[in-house]
Tab-separated table of C-alpha atoms in Angstrom:
chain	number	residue	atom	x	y	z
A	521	UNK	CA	105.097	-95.073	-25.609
A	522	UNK	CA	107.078	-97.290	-23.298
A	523	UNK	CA	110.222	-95.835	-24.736
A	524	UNK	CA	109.554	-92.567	-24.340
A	525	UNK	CA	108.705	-93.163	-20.960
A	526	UNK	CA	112.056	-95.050	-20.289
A	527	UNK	CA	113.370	-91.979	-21.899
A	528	UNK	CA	112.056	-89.906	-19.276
A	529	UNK	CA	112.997	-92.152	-16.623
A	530	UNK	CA	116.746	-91.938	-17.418
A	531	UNK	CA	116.732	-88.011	-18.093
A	532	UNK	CA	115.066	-87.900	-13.998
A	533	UNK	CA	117.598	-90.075	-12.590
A	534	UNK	CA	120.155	-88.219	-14.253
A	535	UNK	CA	118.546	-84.900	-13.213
A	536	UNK	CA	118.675	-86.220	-9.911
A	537	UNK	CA	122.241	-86.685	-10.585
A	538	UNK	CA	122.835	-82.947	-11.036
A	539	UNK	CA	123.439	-83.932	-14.612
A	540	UNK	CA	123.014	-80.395	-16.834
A	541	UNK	CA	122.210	-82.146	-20.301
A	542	UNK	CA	119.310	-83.396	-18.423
A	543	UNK	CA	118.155	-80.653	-17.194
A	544	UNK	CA	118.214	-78.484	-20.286
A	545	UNK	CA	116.182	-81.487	-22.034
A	546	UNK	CA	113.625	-81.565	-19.722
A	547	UNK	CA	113.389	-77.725	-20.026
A	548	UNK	CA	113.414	-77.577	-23.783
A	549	UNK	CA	110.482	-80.544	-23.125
A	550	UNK	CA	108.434	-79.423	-20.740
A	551	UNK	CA	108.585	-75.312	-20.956
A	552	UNK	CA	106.052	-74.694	-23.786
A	553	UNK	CA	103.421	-76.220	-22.309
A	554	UNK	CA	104.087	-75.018	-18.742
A	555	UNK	CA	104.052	-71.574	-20.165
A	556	UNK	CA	101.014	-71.247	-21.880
A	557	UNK	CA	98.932	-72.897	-18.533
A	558	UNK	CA	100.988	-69.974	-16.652
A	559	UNK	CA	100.033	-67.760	-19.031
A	560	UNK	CA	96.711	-68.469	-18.978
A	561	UNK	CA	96.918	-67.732	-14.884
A	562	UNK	CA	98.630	-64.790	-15.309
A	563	UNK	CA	98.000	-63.165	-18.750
A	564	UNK	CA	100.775	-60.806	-18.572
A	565	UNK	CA	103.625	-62.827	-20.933
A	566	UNK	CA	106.414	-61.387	-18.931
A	567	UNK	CA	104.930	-62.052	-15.447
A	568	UNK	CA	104.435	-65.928	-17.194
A	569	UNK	CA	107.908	-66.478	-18.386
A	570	UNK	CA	109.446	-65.099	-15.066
A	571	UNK	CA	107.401	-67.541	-13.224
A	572	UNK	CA	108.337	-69.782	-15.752
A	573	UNK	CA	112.072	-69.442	-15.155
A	574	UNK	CA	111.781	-69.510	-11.220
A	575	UNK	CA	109.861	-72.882	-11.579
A	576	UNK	CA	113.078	-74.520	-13.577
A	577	UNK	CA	115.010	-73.057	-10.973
A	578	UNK	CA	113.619	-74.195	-7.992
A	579	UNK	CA	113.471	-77.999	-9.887
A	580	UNK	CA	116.945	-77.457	-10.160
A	581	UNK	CA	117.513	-76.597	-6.317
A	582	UNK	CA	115.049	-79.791	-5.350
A	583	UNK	CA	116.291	-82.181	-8.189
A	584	UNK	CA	117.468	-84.447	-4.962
A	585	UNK	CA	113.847	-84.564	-4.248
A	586	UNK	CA	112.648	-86.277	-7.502
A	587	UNK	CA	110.933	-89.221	-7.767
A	588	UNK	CA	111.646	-90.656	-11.001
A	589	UNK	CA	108.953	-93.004	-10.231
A	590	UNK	CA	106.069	-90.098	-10.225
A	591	UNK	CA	104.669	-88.140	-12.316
A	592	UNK	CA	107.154	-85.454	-13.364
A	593	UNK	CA	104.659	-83.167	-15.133
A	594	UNK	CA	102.718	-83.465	-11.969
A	595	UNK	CA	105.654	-82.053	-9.940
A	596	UNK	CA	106.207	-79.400	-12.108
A	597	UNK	CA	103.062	-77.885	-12.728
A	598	UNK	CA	102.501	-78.369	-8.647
A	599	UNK	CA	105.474	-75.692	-8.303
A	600	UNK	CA	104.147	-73.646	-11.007
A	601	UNK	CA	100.890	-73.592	-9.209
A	602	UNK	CA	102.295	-72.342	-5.702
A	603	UNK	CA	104.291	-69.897	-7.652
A	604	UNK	CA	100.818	-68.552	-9.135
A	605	UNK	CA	99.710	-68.686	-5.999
A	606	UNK	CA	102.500	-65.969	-4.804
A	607	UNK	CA	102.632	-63.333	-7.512
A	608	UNK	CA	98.573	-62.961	-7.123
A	609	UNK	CA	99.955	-62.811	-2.736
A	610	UNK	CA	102.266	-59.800	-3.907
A	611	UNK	CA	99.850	-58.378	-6.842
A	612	UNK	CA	96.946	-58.738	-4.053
A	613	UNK	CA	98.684	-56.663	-1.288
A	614	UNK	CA	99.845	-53.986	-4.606
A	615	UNK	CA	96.831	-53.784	-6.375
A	616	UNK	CA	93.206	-53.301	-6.425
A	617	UNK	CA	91.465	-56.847	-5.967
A	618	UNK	CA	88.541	-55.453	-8.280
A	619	UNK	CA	90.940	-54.040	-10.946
A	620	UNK	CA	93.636	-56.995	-11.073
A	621	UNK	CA	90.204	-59.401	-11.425
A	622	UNK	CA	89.688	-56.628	-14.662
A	623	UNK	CA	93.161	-56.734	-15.887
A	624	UNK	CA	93.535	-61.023	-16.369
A	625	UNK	CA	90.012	-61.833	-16.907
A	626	UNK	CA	88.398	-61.677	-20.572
A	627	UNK	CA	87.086	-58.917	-22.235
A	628	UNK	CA	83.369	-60.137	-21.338
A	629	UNK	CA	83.977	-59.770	-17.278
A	630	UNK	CA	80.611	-58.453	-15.587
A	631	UNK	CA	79.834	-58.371	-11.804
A	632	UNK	CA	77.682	-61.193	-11.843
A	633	UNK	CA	81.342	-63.120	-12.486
A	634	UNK	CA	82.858	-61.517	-9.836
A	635	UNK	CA	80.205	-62.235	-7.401
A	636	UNK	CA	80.206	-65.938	-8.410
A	637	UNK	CA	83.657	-65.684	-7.996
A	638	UNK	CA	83.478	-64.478	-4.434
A	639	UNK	CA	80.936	-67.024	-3.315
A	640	UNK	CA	82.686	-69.921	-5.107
A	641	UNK	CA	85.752	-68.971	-3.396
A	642	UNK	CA	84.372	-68.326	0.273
A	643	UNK	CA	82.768	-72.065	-0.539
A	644	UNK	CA	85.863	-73.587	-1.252
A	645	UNK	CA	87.992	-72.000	1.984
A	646	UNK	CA	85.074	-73.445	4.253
A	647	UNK	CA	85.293	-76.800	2.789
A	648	UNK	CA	89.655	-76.855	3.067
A	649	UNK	CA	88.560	-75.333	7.157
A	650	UNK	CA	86.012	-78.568	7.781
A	651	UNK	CA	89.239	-80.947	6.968
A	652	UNK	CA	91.119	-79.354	9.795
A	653	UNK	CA	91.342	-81.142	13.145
A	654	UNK	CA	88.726	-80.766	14.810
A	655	UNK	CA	91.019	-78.813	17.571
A	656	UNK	CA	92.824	-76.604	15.086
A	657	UNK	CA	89.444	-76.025	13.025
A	658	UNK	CA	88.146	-74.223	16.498
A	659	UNK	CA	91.353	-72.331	17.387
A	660	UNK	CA	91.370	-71.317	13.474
A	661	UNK	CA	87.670	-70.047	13.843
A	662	UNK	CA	87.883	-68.615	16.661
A	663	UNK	CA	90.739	-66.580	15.811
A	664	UNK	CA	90.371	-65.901	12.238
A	665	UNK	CA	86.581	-65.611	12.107
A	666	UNK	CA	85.344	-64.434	15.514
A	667	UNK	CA	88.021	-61.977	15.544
A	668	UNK	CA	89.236	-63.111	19.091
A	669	UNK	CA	92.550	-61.900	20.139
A	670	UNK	CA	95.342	-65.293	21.314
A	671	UNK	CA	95.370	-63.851	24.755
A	672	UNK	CA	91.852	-64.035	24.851
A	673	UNK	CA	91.825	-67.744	22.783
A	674	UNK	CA	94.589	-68.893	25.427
A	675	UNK	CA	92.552	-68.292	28.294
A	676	UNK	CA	89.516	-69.465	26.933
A	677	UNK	CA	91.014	-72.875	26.210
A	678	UNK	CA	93.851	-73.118	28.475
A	679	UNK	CA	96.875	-73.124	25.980
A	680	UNK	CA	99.500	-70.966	25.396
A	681	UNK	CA	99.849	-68.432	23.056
A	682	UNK	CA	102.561	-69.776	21.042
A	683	UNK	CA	100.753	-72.745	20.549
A	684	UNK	CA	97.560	-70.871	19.134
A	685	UNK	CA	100.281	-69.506	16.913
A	686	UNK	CA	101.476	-72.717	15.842
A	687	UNK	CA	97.858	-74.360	14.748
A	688	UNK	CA	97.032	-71.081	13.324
A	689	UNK	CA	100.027	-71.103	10.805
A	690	UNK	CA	99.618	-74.962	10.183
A	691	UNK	CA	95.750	-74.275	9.736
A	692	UNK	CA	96.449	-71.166	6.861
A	693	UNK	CA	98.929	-73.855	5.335
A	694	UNK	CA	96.499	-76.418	5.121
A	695	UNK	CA	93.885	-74.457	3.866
A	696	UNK	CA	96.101	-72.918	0.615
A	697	UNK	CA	96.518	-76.348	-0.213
A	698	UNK	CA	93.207	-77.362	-0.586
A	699	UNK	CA	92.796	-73.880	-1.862
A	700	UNK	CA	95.811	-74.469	-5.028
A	701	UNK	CA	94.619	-78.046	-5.094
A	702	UNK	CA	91.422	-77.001	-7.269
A	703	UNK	CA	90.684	-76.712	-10.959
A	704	UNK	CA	89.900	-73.051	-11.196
A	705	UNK	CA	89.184	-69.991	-13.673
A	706	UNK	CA	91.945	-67.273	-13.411
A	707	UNK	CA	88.956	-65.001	-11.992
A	708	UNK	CA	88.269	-67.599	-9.107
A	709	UNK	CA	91.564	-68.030	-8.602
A	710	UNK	CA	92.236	-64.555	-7.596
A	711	UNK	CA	88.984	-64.232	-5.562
A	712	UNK	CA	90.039	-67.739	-3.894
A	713	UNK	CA	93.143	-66.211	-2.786
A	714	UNK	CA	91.723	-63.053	-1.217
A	715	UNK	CA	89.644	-65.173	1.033
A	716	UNK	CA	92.106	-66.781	2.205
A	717	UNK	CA	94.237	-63.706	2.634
A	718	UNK	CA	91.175	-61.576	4.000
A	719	UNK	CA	91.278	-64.447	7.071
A	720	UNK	CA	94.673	-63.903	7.794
């Protein structure tokens, strides 16, 4: 066990050392099992092993960024995650909501999963807006949920609109990473995302 983590140790530091053999060791390693849980996200094979091949390539553009110290399957399966997160973005504004939900989800979907779905997921986005500040967590609302226009927010609270702006895109930021941070079915996943989207 401790060898094999020593192993890993060395093949990060030399990853981090733009070493190639490295690399395509830790890919040959690691690319299996970060398939199938894309896979099982996506459940189109070639959507999975595109994703796939964009995650080794953006670990190869951040490889200064390693910590050889943390958990490397952590790392990558964060990237995969966010990743995930923006092929359902692009499929989302594409597609259907109802019939992409269809398309992934097993054979046995029914409404009454797509309506837990949508509750779960409206749950989860007004948990991640509670952890905001509690400044940003009323420019966010009032925005985002009351509708209100940033002229309109700006004169309300006396700040300027590019301000607003600026807690509103820190606020959506925040909120996606609670969001990706939870262990989800590919059904809530997708429903997840459209509430967050939907408050956009």
């Amino acid at each position: 066990m401790e060898a094999c983590k020593n192993d890993e140790l060395a093949l990060l530091r030399a990853l981090k050392s733009s070493n190639h053999k490295a690399f395509e060791v830790l890919y040959y390693r690691y690319s299996p099992r970060l398939y199938r849980h894309i896979l099982n996200l996506v459940k189109i094979p070639a959507c999975a092993e595109e994703i796939l091949q964009d995650v080794f390539q953006k670990l190869w553009e951040r490889r200064g960024e390693i910590d050889p110290d943390k958990s490397y399957q952590s790392y990558l399966f964060t990237i995969a995650k966010h990743l995930v997160y923006d092929f359902f973005h692009k499929e989302i504004k594409n597609r259907n909501l109802k019939e992409l939900i269809i398309s992934i989800s097993t054979s046995d979907y029914s409404h009454i999963e797509e309506e837990y779905a949508y509750k779960e997921s409206k749950k989860i986005v007004n948990q991640a807006i509670e952890n905001l500040s509690p400044k940003r967590k009323l420019i966010y609302t009032l925005c985002k949920i009351e509708g209100k226009t940033y002229e309109e927010v700006s004169s309300s609270l006396g700040i300027s609109t590019s301000t607003i702006s600026d807690h509103i895109v820190k606020a959506t930021k925040q909120i996606q990473s609670f969001c990706l941070s939870k262990e989800i079915t590919p059904s809530l996943f997708i429903a997840l995302i459209s509430a967050v989207l939907n408050q956009k």
